[in-house]
Short mmCIF file of C-alpha atoms in Angstrom, two decimals:
data_model
loop_
_atom_site.label_atom_id
_atom_site.label_comp_id
_atom_site.label_asym_id
_atom_site.label_seq_id
_atom_site.Cartn_x
_atom_site.Cartn_y
_atom_site.Cartn_z
CA MET B 21 -19.35 60.44 -78.27
CA ASN B 22 -16.56 61.56 -76.04
CA SER B 23 -18.56 63.84 -73.42
CA LYS B 24 -20.33 60.65 -73.02
CA LYS B 25 -16.76 58.51 -72.48
CA THR B 26 -15.90 61.02 -70.01
CA LEU B 27 -19.51 60.92 -67.63
CA VAL B 28 -18.76 57.39 -67.28
CA GLU B 29 -15.76 57.11 -66.29
CA GLU B 30 -16.26 59.96 -63.92
CA GLU B 31 -18.77 57.87 -62.46
CA GLU B 32 -17.00 54.55 -62.76
CA GLY B 33 -14.02 56.26 -60.47
CA ALA B 34 -16.91 57.72 -57.64
CA SER B 35 -17.44 54.57 -56.74
CA TRP B 36 -15.20 54.11 -53.68
CA ILE B 37 -16.96 56.69 -52.09
CA TYR B 38 -20.19 54.49 -50.89
CA THR B 39 -17.54 51.82 -49.57
CA PHE B 40 -15.84 54.65 -47.86
CA ALA B 41 -18.97 55.83 -46.03
CA ASP B 42 -20.24 52.79 -45.42
CA LEU B 43 -16.19 51.78 -43.85
CA MET B 44 -16.72 55.08 -41.62
CA THR B 45 -20.38 53.91 -41.24
CA LEU B 46 -18.91 50.52 -39.37
CA LEU B 47 -16.63 52.37 -37.39
CA LEU B 48 -19.31 54.83 -35.98
CA VAL B 49 -21.15 52.26 -34.70
CA PHE B 50 -18.32 50.21 -33.31
CA PHE B 51 -17.13 53.42 -31.79
CA VAL B 52 -20.30 53.82 -30.06
CA LEU B 53 -20.33 49.76 -28.83
CA LEU B 54 -16.92 50.50 -26.77
CA PHE B 55 -18.06 53.63 -25.53
CA SER B 56 -21.53 52.18 -24.76
CA LEU B 57 -19.87 48.74 -23.10
CA SER B 58 -17.12 51.76 -21.16
CA SER B 59 -19.72 52.98 -20.11
CA VAL B 60 -21.51 49.58 -17.95
CA GLU B 61 -17.99 49.16 -16.82
CA ALA B 62 -17.57 52.24 -15.38
CA GLU B 63 -20.74 51.98 -13.01
CA ARG B 64 -19.92 48.55 -12.21
CA PHE B 65 -16.15 49.51 -10.64
CA GLU B 66 -18.00 52.54 -10.04
CA LYS B 67 -20.85 50.05 -7.63
CA THR B 68 -17.52 47.46 -6.39
CA ILE B 69 -15.72 50.75 -5.48
CA ARG B 70 -18.51 52.10 -2.77
CA SER B 71 -19.04 48.52 -1.60
CA LEU B 72 -15.49 48.51 -0.66
CA ASN B 73 -15.60 51.93 1.25
CA ASP B 74 -18.82 50.96 3.17
CA ALA B 75 -17.03 47.17 4.63
CA PHE B 76 -13.90 49.24 5.31
CA GLN B 77 -15.59 52.77 6.14
CA GLY B 78 -14.12 54.40 10.05
CA ASP B 79 -16.16 55.35 13.20
CA ASP B 80 -16.23 58.70 11.64
CA GLY B 81 -17.67 57.34 7.74
CA ALA B 82 -16.26 56.76 4.40
CA ASN B 83 -13.40 58.37 2.68
CA SER B 84 -12.57 56.95 -1.00
CA ILE B 85 -9.17 57.99 -2.49
CA ILE B 86 -11.17 57.80 -5.54
CA ASP B 87 -13.37 60.49 -6.11
CA LEU B 88 -17.00 59.56 -6.86
CA PRO B 89 -20.05 61.53 -7.86
CA HIS B 90 -21.15 60.94 -4.05
CA ASN B 91 -19.69 59.97 -0.70
CA ALA B 92 -19.92 56.83 0.18
CA PRO B 93 -22.71 56.24 2.82
CA VAL B 94 -21.97 57.00 6.72
CA LYS B 95 -23.02 53.85 8.52
CA THR B 96 -26.25 54.22 10.27
CA GLU B 97 -26.07 54.56 14.33
CA ILE B 98 -29.60 52.15 15.95
CA PRO B 99 -31.43 55.27 17.78
CA GLU B 100 -31.46 54.75 21.18
CA GLU B 101 -34.80 54.24 21.51
CA ILE B 102 -35.19 50.80 19.66
CA GLU B 103 -32.41 49.44 21.07
CA GLU B 104 -32.87 46.28 22.81
CA SER B 105 -32.59 46.31 27.36
CA LEU B 106 -32.35 43.17 29.23
CA PRO B 107 -34.67 42.55 31.26
CA ALA B 108 -32.29 42.56 34.66
CA THR B 109 -35.58 42.37 36.50
CA ASP B 110 -36.97 39.76 35.62
CA ILE B 111 -33.48 38.00 36.03
CA ALA B 112 -33.04 38.71 38.90
CA GLU B 113 -35.82 37.42 39.44
CA LYS B 114 -35.78 34.12 38.52
CA GLU B 115 -32.06 33.95 39.84
CA ALA B 116 -33.86 34.67 43.29
CA GLU B 117 -36.32 31.70 42.88
CA LYS B 118 -33.14 28.99 42.08
CA PRO B 119 -32.25 27.11 44.81
CA ASN B 120 -29.06 27.71 46.18
CA GLU B 121 -26.76 25.53 44.98
CA ASN B 122 -23.74 26.01 46.84
CA GLU B 123 -25.20 26.04 50.26
CA ALA B 124 -27.01 22.66 50.13
CA GLU B 125 -23.72 21.53 49.43
CA SER B 126 -22.86 22.45 52.68
CA GLN B 127 -25.43 21.57 53.95
CA ASN B 128 -24.40 18.17 52.70
CA VAL B 129 -20.82 18.32 53.57
CA ALA B 130 -22.02 19.28 57.01
CA ILE B 131 -24.46 16.04 57.93
CA ASP B 132 -21.97 13.81 56.21
CA SER B 133 -19.29 15.22 58.63
CA GLU B 134 -21.81 15.14 61.93
CA LEU B 135 -22.71 10.81 60.78
CA THR B 136 -19.37 9.94 59.81
CA LYS B 137 -19.38 10.53 64.02
CA LEU B 138 -22.17 9.00 64.47
CA THR B 139 -20.88 5.84 61.82
CA HIS B 140 -18.28 5.30 64.45
CA GLU B 141 -20.73 4.79 67.53
CA ILE B 142 -21.86 2.61 65.88
CA ASN B 143 -18.82 0.71 64.69
CA GLN B 144 -18.23 1.06 68.55
CA GLN B 145 -21.42 -0.26 69.63
CA PHE B 146 -21.21 -3.65 66.70
CA GLN B 147 -17.30 -4.11 67.96
CA ILE B 148 -19.30 -4.93 71.68
CA ALA B 149 -22.09 -6.76 70.33
CA ALA B 150 -19.19 -8.87 68.39
CA ALA B 151 -20.96 -8.64 65.05
CA THR B 152 -17.98 -6.24 63.05
CA ASP B 153 -17.66 -9.85 60.97
CA ALA B 154 -21.45 -10.09 59.71
CA VAL B 155 -21.78 -6.46 59.63
CA GLU B 156 -20.44 -3.05 56.98
CA VAL B 157 -20.71 0.12 57.77
CA GLY B 158 -20.69 2.87 55.04
CA THR B 159 -19.29 5.73 54.46
CA PRO B 160 -21.50 9.08 54.76
CA LYS B 161 -22.91 10.29 51.37
CA ASP B 162 -25.34 12.36 50.72
CA GLY B 163 -26.58 12.91 53.99
CA LYS B 164 -27.25 9.00 54.12
CA VAL B 165 -25.34 5.86 55.65
CA THR B 166 -25.93 2.20 54.77
CA ILE B 167 -25.94 -0.83 57.12
CA LYS B 168 -25.35 -3.84 55.35
CA ILE B 169 -25.67 -7.06 57.77
CA LYS B 170 -25.39 -10.08 55.87
CA GLY B 171 -28.53 -12.52 55.22
CA ASP B 172 -26.64 -15.43 56.02
CA VAL B 173 -25.83 -14.21 59.35
CA LEU B 174 -28.91 -12.67 60.08
CA PHE B 175 -31.82 -15.29 58.64
CA PRO B 176 -31.75 -19.01 57.96
CA SER B 177 -31.66 -20.23 54.25
CA GLY B 178 -35.24 -19.42 53.29
CA SER B 179 -36.91 -17.89 56.50
CA ALA B 180 -38.20 -14.33 57.74
CA GLU B 181 -37.11 -15.43 61.31
CA PHE B 182 -33.99 -13.96 61.95
CA ASN B 183 -31.74 -15.34 64.51
CA THR B 184 -31.60 -14.52 68.26
CA GLU B 185 -28.39 -14.34 68.60
CA MET B 186 -28.45 -11.15 65.70
CA MET B 187 -31.00 -9.91 68.53
CA THR B 188 -27.79 -7.63 69.98
CA VAL B 189 -27.21 -5.43 66.87
CA LEU B 190 -30.84 -4.98 66.01
CA ASP B 191 -30.84 -3.50 69.53
CA SER B 192 -27.91 -1.61 68.65
CA VAL B 193 -29.17 0.12 65.60
CA VAL B 194 -32.53 1.36 68.09
CA LEU B 195 -30.29 2.35 70.70
CA THR B 196 -28.97 4.43 68.18
CA LEU B 197 -32.28 6.03 66.64
CA LYS B 198 -33.16 6.83 70.16
CA LYS B 199 -29.93 8.70 71.10
CA ASN B 200 -30.33 10.65 67.47
CA PRO B 201 -34.44 11.91 67.00
CA ASP B 202 -33.68 13.81 64.13
CA LEU B 203 -32.27 10.12 62.19
CA LYS B 204 -35.04 7.92 60.14
CA LEU B 205 -34.21 4.60 59.21
CA SER B 206 -35.25 2.75 55.93
CA ILE B 207 -35.55 -0.90 56.36
CA ASN B 208 -34.53 -2.77 52.60
CA GLY B 209 -34.51 -6.77 52.43
CA HIS B 210 -32.67 -7.94 49.85
CA THR B 211 -31.76 -11.55 47.99
CA ASP B 212 -30.38 -13.62 45.44
CA ASN B 213 -31.44 -14.86 41.90
CA ILE B 214 -31.97 -18.47 43.04
CA PRO B 215 -35.61 -18.18 42.38
CA ILE B 216 -38.62 -19.66 46.07
CA GLN B 217 -41.52 -20.64 46.18
CA THR B 218 -42.77 -22.63 49.33
CA PRO B 219 -46.31 -22.00 50.54
CA ARG B 220 -45.09 -18.95 52.50
CA PHE B 221 -42.94 -17.05 49.29
CA PRO B 222 -43.84 -17.79 46.48
CA SER B 223 -41.38 -15.14 45.45
CA ASN B 224 -38.20 -13.26 46.16
CA TRP B 225 -39.81 -10.73 46.26
CA ASP B 226 -42.21 -12.36 49.08
CA LEU B 227 -39.08 -13.16 51.34
CA SER B 228 -37.63 -9.80 51.18
CA ALA B 229 -40.31 -8.06 52.33
CA ILE B 230 -41.17 -10.17 54.59
CA ARG B 231 -38.15 -10.03 56.44
CA ALA B 232 -37.69 -5.97 56.42
CA THR B 233 -40.98 -6.76 58.09
CA ASN B 234 -40.39 -8.92 60.69
CA VAL B 235 -36.76 -6.68 61.62
CA LEU B 236 -39.60 -3.71 61.59
CA ARG B 237 -41.50 -4.75 64.03
CA TYR B 238 -38.96 -6.06 66.39
CA MET B 239 -37.51 -2.40 66.33
CA VAL B 240 -40.99 -0.58 67.05
CA ARG B 241 -41.68 -3.17 69.77
CA GLY B 242 -37.99 -2.11 70.92
CA GLY B 243 -39.90 1.57 71.36
CA LEU B 244 -38.85 3.28 67.83
CA GLU B 245 -41.19 5.41 66.38
CA VAL B 246 -43.40 3.69 63.59
CA ASP B 247 -43.23 7.30 61.69
CA ARG B 248 -39.40 6.83 61.89
CA VAL B 249 -39.25 3.74 60.60
CA THR B 250 -40.25 1.80 56.85
CA ALA B 251 -39.42 -1.66 55.36
CA THR B 252 -38.96 -2.66 51.74
CA GLY B 253 -38.35 -5.85 50.07
CA TYR B 254 -36.20 -5.74 46.82
CA GLY B 255 -36.15 -9.38 46.11
CA ASP B 256 -33.35 -9.83 43.38
CA SER B 257 -33.64 -6.53 42.17
CA VAL B 258 -30.97 -4.62 42.97
CA PRO B 259 -27.78 -6.88 43.17
CA VAL B 260 -24.00 -5.99 44.85
CA SER B 261 -22.35 -8.34 43.29
CA SER B 262 -22.76 -11.01 40.12
CA ASN B 263 -25.08 -13.89 41.06
CA SER B 264 -23.24 -16.23 38.99
CA THR B 265 -20.54 -17.28 41.54
CA LEU B 266 -21.48 -18.59 45.69
CA ARG B 267 -19.36 -15.18 46.79
CA GLY B 268 -21.48 -12.79 44.54
CA ARG B 269 -24.95 -14.46 45.73
CA ALA B 270 -23.79 -14.40 49.24
CA GLU B 271 -23.18 -11.30 49.38
CA ASN B 272 -26.57 -10.17 47.83
CA ARG B 273 -28.21 -11.86 50.09
CA ARG B 274 -28.14 -9.23 52.51
CA LEU B 275 -30.04 -6.73 54.83
CA GLU B 276 -29.17 -2.83 54.30
CA PHE B 277 -30.79 -0.07 57.30
CA VAL B 278 -30.44 3.13 55.57
CA LEU B 279 -29.95 6.25 58.18
CA GLU B 280 -30.64 9.75 57.04
CA LYS B 281 -32.00 13.12 58.95
CA ARG B 282 -35.52 13.37 58.76
CA ALA B 283 -37.17 16.73 56.96
CA ALA B 284 -37.56 19.67 59.76
CA GLN B 285 -41.21 19.89 60.84
#
């Protein structure tokens, strides 16, 4: 009886060992888990350090103040055989094909300077012809000089027959061209925007074109070569002033002589 009681008491007194063993097992699992997590963080830390070393490496390679299992990779150089080279020959050829802008600009400046002298001569001829009030000689620009003649002075209203007293003006232009055989002439007729509709002139286009053509015929009869002169009618498409006023419409009714150098043949 006593031996049975003692065995039961001993068995009941040793039950704590199971609880202790379970606790030890849990602690072991816990430390294993911590160790595995710490290993992962170390790997991530190592990768971060390697990236920083790559970013801040010097000419001689990467040097780290933190000891790593392996040295950070040295920045590689591009092999010479695959380095891209500029096609210098092709660029030189393309540049040679382009026009020399500076040379062209210098030529325009020289031509404008020559035309400036010509404008002084034309103004003197118009002064002799007493036609300075009806004629405006522009400033040479881009190798051209434009002479504007008031349409109301040169032509009666609605007519393409120019006034005989303006023949001296036309003769002055012909004389200038004869003295300068390297010049050519463009005759441009312009009107205001007041519509015209007559049996001879159905529109302002017709009126401006016939006026310019009649002036061309007069100059050719005066000895000007046909291949040096052209005539064009623009109607009211190229106004120089507003057509809403009498003064503006009067300025738009005009004949323009455009003198420029002929291309070298």
